[in-house]
Coordinates of N, CA, C and O in Angstrom, one line a residue:
M23 N 102.2 -2.6 -41.0 CA 101.1 -3.1 -40.6 C 100.9 -4.4 -41.1 O 100.9 -4.8 -42.1
R24 N 100.7 -5.5 -40.1 CA 100.7 -7.0 -40.4 C 99.2 -7.3 -40.9 O 98.0 -6.9 -40.2
R25 N 99.2 -8.2 -41.8 CA 97.8 -8.6 -42.1 C 97.4 -9.7 -41.2 O 98.0 -10.3 -40.4
A26 N 95.9 -10.0 -41.0 CA 95.5 -11.0 -40.4 C 96.0 -12.3 -40.7 O 96.2 -12.6 -41.9
A27 N 96.3 -13.3 -39.8 CA 96.8 -14.5 -40.1 C 95.8 -15.1 -40.8 O 94.7 -15.4 -40.7
K28 N 96.4 -16.0 -41.8 CA 96.0 -17.1 -42.5 C 95.8 -18.3 -41.8 O 97.0 -18.8 -41.5
V29 N 94.8 -18.9 -41.8 CA 94.6 -20.2 -41.2 C 94.1 -21.2 -42.2 O 93.1 -21.2 -42.5
D30 N 94.4 -22.6 -42.2 CA 94.4 -23.5 -43.1 C 93.2 -23.9 -42.9 O 92.6 -24.0 -41.5
E31 N 92.4 -24.3 -43.7 CA 90.9 -24.8 -43.5 C 90.7 -26.2 -42.5 O 89.7 -26.2 -42.1
N32 N 91.8 -26.8 -42.6 CA 91.7 -28.2 -41.9 C 92.2 -27.8 -40.1 O 91.9 -28.5 -39.3
Q33 N 92.6 -26.7 -39.8 CA 92.8 -26.3 -38.9 C 92.0 -26.4 -37.4 O 92.3 -26.9 -36.6
P34 N 90.6 -25.7 -37.7 CA 89.8 -25.6 -36.7 C 89.3 -27.4 -36.5 O 89.2 -27.5 -35.3
A35 N 89.5 -28.1 -37.5 CA 89.1 -29.7 -37.0 C 90.1 -30.2 -36.3 O 89.9 -31.1 -35.5
I36 N 91.5 -29.8 -36.7 CA 92.5 -30.4 -35.7 C 92.4 -29.8 -34.4 O 92.7 -30.8 -33.4
V37 N 92.1 -28.5 -34.3 CA 92.0 -28.0 -33.0 C 90.9 -28.7 -32.0 O 91.1 -29.1 -31.0
R38 N 90.0 -29.1 -32.7 CA 88.8 -29.5 -32.1 C 89.1 -31.1 -31.3 O 88.6 -31.3 -30.5
A39 N 89.7 -31.9 -32.5 CA 90.2 -33.3 -32.1 C 91.1 -33.4 -31.0 O 90.8 -34.1 -30.0
L40 N 92.1 -32.3 -31.1 CA 93.1 -32.2 -30.0 C 92.3 -32.1 -28.6 O 92.4 -32.6 -27.6
R41 N 91.6 -31.1 -28.8 CA 90.8 -30.6 -27.4 C 89.9 -31.8 -27.0 O 89.6 -32.1 -25.5
R42 N 89.2 -32.2 -27.8 CA 88.5 -33.5 -27.6 C 89.0 -34.6 -26.9 O 88.5 -35.3 -25.9
V43 N 90.1 -34.8 -27.1 CA 90.9 -36.1 -26.4 C 91.5 -35.4 -24.9 O 92.3 -36.1 -24.2
G44 N 91.5 -34.1 -24.7 CA 91.9 -33.5 -23.4 C 93.1 -32.8 -23.6 O 93.6 -32.3 -22.7
A45 N 93.6 -32.3 -25.0 CA 95.0 -31.8 -24.8 C 94.6 -30.1 -24.7 O 93.4 -29.8 -25.1
S46 N 95.5 -29.5 -24.3 CA 95.3 -28.2 -24.2 C 95.8 -27.5 -25.5 O 97.0 -27.9 -26.2
V47 N 95.1 -26.7 -26.2 CA 95.7 -26.1 -27.6 C 95.5 -24.6 -27.8 O 94.5 -23.9 -27.3
Y48 N 96.5 -24.0 -28.2 CA 96.6 -22.6 -28.2 C 96.9 -22.2 -29.7 O 98.0 -22.8 -30.3
S49 N 96.2 -21.4 -30.3 CA 96.4 -21.0 -31.7 C 97.4 -19.9 -31.7 O 97.2 -19.0 -30.9
T50 N 98.5 -20.0 -32.4 CA 99.5 -18.9 -32.5 C 99.9 -18.7 -33.9 O 100.8 -17.9 -34.1
A51 N 98.8 -19.0 -34.8 CA 99.0 -18.5 -36.2 C 99.0 -17.0 -36.5 O 100.0 -16.4 -37.2
A52 N 98.7 -16.3 -35.4 CA 98.6 -14.8 -35.5 C 100.0 -14.1 -35.3 O 100.2 -13.1 -35.4
L53 N 100.9 -15.0 -34.6 CA 102.1 -14.6 -34.4 C 102.9 -14.5 -35.7 O 104.0 -13.4 -35.6
G54 N 103.0 -15.0 -36.5 CA 103.5 -15.1 -37.6 C 105.0 -15.3 -37.6 O 105.4 -15.9 -36.8
R55 N 106.0 -14.6 -38.8 CA 107.5 -14.6 -38.6 C 108.0 -16.2 -38.5 O 108.9 -16.4 -37.9
G56 N 107.2 -17.1 -39.1 CA 107.4 -18.4 -39.2 C 107.1 -19.4 -37.7 O 107.3 -20.5 -38.0
F57 N 106.6 -18.7 -36.8 CA 106.2 -19.4 -35.6 C 105.1 -20.4 -36.0 O 104.2 -20.2 -36.6
P58 N 105.2 -21.6 -35.5 CA 103.9 -22.7 -35.9 C 103.0 -22.3 -35.6 O 102.7 -21.2 -34.6
D59 N 101.9 -23.0 -36.0 CA 100.7 -22.5 -35.9 C 99.8 -22.8 -34.7 O 98.8 -22.1 -34.0
L60 N 100.1 -23.9 -33.9 CA 99.7 -24.5 -32.8 C 100.6 -24.7 -31.6 O 101.7 -25.4 -32.0
C61 N 100.3 -24.5 -30.5 CA 101.0 -25.0 -29.3 C 100.0 -25.8 -28.6 O 99.1 -25.3 -28.1
V62 N 100.4 -27.2 -28.4 CA 99.6 -28.3 -27.7 C 100.4 -28.7 -26.7 O 101.6 -29.1 -26.4
G63 N 99.5 -29.1 -25.5 CA 100.2 -29.4 -24.2 C 99.3 -30.8 -24.0 O 98.0 -30.8 -24.0
W64 N 100.1 -31.8 -24.0 CA 99.5 -33.0 -23.7 C 100.2 -34.1 -22.7 O 101.6 -34.0 -22.8
Q65 N 99.8 -34.6 -21.3 CA 100.3 -35.4 -20.6 C 101.7 -34.9 -20.1 O 102.7 -35.6 -20.1
G66 N 101.8 -33.6 -20.0 CA 103.1 -32.8 -19.4 C 104.2 -32.5 -20.3 O 105.1 -32.3 -20.1
R67 N 103.7 -32.7 -21.7 CA 104.3 -32.5 -22.8 C 104.0 -31.3 -23.7 O 102.8 -31.3 -23.7
N68 N 104.8 -30.6 -24.5 CA 104.6 -29.6 -25.1 C 105.0 -30.0 -26.9 O 105.8 -30.5 -26.7
Y69 N 104.1 -29.7 -27.8 CA 104.3 -29.8 -28.9 C 104.0 -28.6 -30.0 O 102.8 -27.9 -29.6
L70 N 105.0 -28.3 -30.7 CA 104.5 -27.1 -31.7 C 104.2 -27.9 -33.1 O 104.6 -28.6 -33.5
M71 N 103.2 -27.4 -33.6 CA 102.6 -27.9 -34.8 C 102.3 -26.9 -36.0 O 101.6 -25.9 -35.4
E72 N 102.8 -27.1 -36.9 CA 102.6 -26.2 -38.0 C 101.5 -27.1 -39.1 O 101.7 -28.2 -39.2
V73 N 100.5 -26.3 -39.3 CA 99.5 -27.1 -40.0 C 99.5 -26.5 -41.4 O 99.5 -25.4 -41.5
K74 N 99.5 -27.8 -42.1 CA 99.3 -27.5 -43.8 C 97.9 -28.3 -44.1 O 97.6 -29.1 -43.6
D75 N 97.3 -27.7 -45.1 CA 96.2 -28.4 -45.6 C 96.4 -29.4 -46.7 O 96.9 -29.0 -48.0
G76 N 96.4 -30.7 -46.4 CA 96.8 -32.0 -47.3 C 95.7 -31.9 -48.3 O 96.1 -32.6 -49.3
A77 N 94.6 -30.9 -48.5 CA 93.9 -31.2 -49.7 C 94.3 -30.2 -50.9 O 94.0 -30.2 -51.8
K78 N 95.5 -29.4 -50.5 CA 96.0 -28.5 -51.3 C 97.0 -29.2 -52.1 O 97.7 -30.2 -51.7
I79 N 97.7 -28.7 -53.3 CA 98.5 -29.5 -54.1 C 99.8 -29.1 -53.3 O 99.8 -28.2 -52.4
R80 N 100.8 -30.1 -53.7 CA 102.0 -30.1 -52.8 C 102.9 -28.9 -52.8 O 103.2 -28.4 -51.6
S81 N 102.6 -28.0 -53.8 CA 103.7 -26.9 -53.7 C 102.9 -26.0 -52.8 O 103.6 -24.9 -52.3
K82 N 101.4 -26.0 -52.5 CA 101.1 -25.1 -51.6 C 101.1 -25.4 -50.2 O 100.7 -24.6 -49.1
R83 N 101.7 -26.7 -49.8 CA 101.8 -27.5 -48.7 C 103.6 -27.0 -47.9 O 103.5 -27.3 -47.0
R84 N 104.0 -26.5 -48.8 CA 105.3 -26.2 -48.3 C 105.7 -25.1 -47.4 O 104.8 -24.3 -47.4
L85 N 106.7 -25.3 -46.3 CA 106.9 -24.4 -45.5 C 107.2 -23.1 -46.2 O 108.1 -23.1 -47.0
T86 N 106.7 -21.9 -45.6 CA 107.4 -20.6 -46.4 C 108.6 -20.5 -45.6 O 109.2 -21.2 -45.0
P87 N 109.3 -19.5 -46.4 CA 110.8 -19.4 -46.0 C 111.0 -19.0 -44.5 O 111.9 -19.6 -43.7
E88 N 110.0 -18.2 -44.0 CA 110.1 -17.9 -42.7 C 110.0 -18.9 -41.7 O 110.5 -19.3 -40.8
E89 N 108.8 -20.1 -42.1 CA 108.8 -21.2 -41.4 C 110.1 -22.2 -41.5 O 110.4 -22.8 -40.5
E90 N 110.6 -22.1 -42.7 CA 112.0 -23.1 -42.6 C 113.0 -22.5 -42.0 O 113.5 -23.2 -41.3
D91 N 113.1 -21.1 -41.9 CA 114.1 -20.4 -41.0 C 114.0 -20.6 -39.4 O 114.9 -21.0 -38.9
F92 N 112.6 -20.7 -39.3 CA 112.3 -21.0 -37.6 C 113.0 -22.4 -37.3 O 113.6 -22.8 -36.3
A93 N 112.2 -23.2 -38.2 CA 112.5 -24.7 -38.1 C 114.0 -24.9 -37.9 O 114.5 -26.0 -37.1
A94 N 115.1 -24.3 -38.8 CA 116.3 -24.3 -38.8 C 117.0 -24.1 -37.5 O 117.9 -24.8 -37.1
V95 N 116.4 -23.2 -36.7 CA 117.1 -22.8 -35.5 C 116.5 -23.4 -34.4 O 117.0 -23.3 -33.1
W96 N 115.0 -23.8 -34.2 CA 114.4 -24.5 -33.3 C 114.9 -25.6 -32.7 O 115.3 -26.8 -33.6
R97 N 115.2 -25.8 -31.3 CA 116.2 -26.9 -30.9 C 115.0 -27.7 -29.9 O 115.6 -28.9 -29.6
G98 N 113.9 -27.6 -30.3 CA 112.7 -28.4 -29.5 C 111.7 -29.2 -30.7 O 112.5 -29.2 -32.0
Q99 N 110.8 -29.6 -30.4 CA 110.2 -30.5 -31.2 C 109.2 -29.6 -31.8 O 108.5 -28.8 -31.5
L100 N 109.2 -29.9 -33.3 CA 108.4 -29.0 -34.2 C 107.8 -30.0 -35.3 O 108.6 -30.8 -36.1
V101 N 106.7 -30.4 -35.5 CA 106.0 -31.3 -36.5 C 105.1 -30.4 -37.5 O 104.3 -29.4 -36.9
V102 N 105.0 -30.9 -38.8 CA 104.1 -30.7 -39.6 C 102.9 -31.7 -39.7 O 103.4 -32.7 -40.0
V103 N 101.7 -31.1 -39.4 CA 100.6 -32.0 -39.7 C 99.5 -31.6 -40.6 O 99.4 -30.3 -41.0
E104 N 99.1 -32.4 -41.3 CA 98.1 -32.2 -42.3 C 96.8 -32.6 -41.9 O 95.7 -32.4 -42.9
T105 N 96.4 -33.7 -41.0 CA 95.3 -34.3 -40.9 C 95.1 -34.5 -39.1 O 96.0 -34.4 -38.7
V106 N 93.8 -34.6 -38.8 CA 93.6 -34.9 -37.7 C 94.2 -36.0 -37.2 O 94.8 -36.0 -36.0
D107 N 94.1 -37.2 -37.7 CA 94.9 -38.3 -37.5 C 96.4 -38.4 -37.2 O 97.0 -38.6 -36.4
E108 N 96.8 -37.3 -38.2 CA 98.3 -36.9 -38.0 C 98.6 -36.3 -36.5 O 99.7 -36.6 -36.0
A109 N 97.8 -35.2 -36.4 CA 98.1 -34.4 -35.2 C 97.7 -35.3 -33.8 O 98.5 -35.3 -32.9
L110 N 96.9 -36.5 -34.3 CA 96.5 -37.2 -32.8 C 97.7 -38.3 -32.5 O 97.9 -38.5 -31.4
A111 N 98.2 -38.6 -33.7 CA 99.4 -39.6 -33.7 C 100.7 -39.0 -33.2 O 101.4 -39.4 -32.4
V112 N 100.8 -37.7 -33.3 CA 101.9 -36.8 -32.8 C 101.9 -36.7 -31.1 O 103.0 -37.1 -30.5
I113 N 100.8 -36.7 -30.8 CA 100.6 -36.7 -29.2 C 100.6 -38.1 -28.5 O 100.4 -38.3 -27.5
G114 N 100.6 -39.2 -29.4 CA 100.7 -40.6 -29.0 C 99.1 -41.0 -28.9 O 99.0 -42.1 -28.2
V115 N 97.8 -40.6 -29.3 CA 96.5 -41.0 -29.2 C 96.0 -42.0 -30.2 O 95.6 -42.9 -30.2
R116 N 96.9 -41.9 -31.4 CA 96.3 -43.0 -32.4 C 97.5 -43.5 -33.0 O 98.8 -43.2 -33.0

């Protein structure tokens, strides 16, 4: 049985900011198995975002082994974001 997905404390603020500028955002944190936390649609493009909490120490912000495995085989865009500004910059808003 799988436990409830752990969501970083900054994820809700990132989701709100992306939606505020008009992006579609779907939380995929519950999928687990290394799949990124957010699927973001903006101006006809799709982005996979892994959210890490920049307030935590660096060792707590590392990708898990499953996240590393996913990133190694994914042939599309995958970014790690720690802040609202980083997430907005990925989609070209900042």
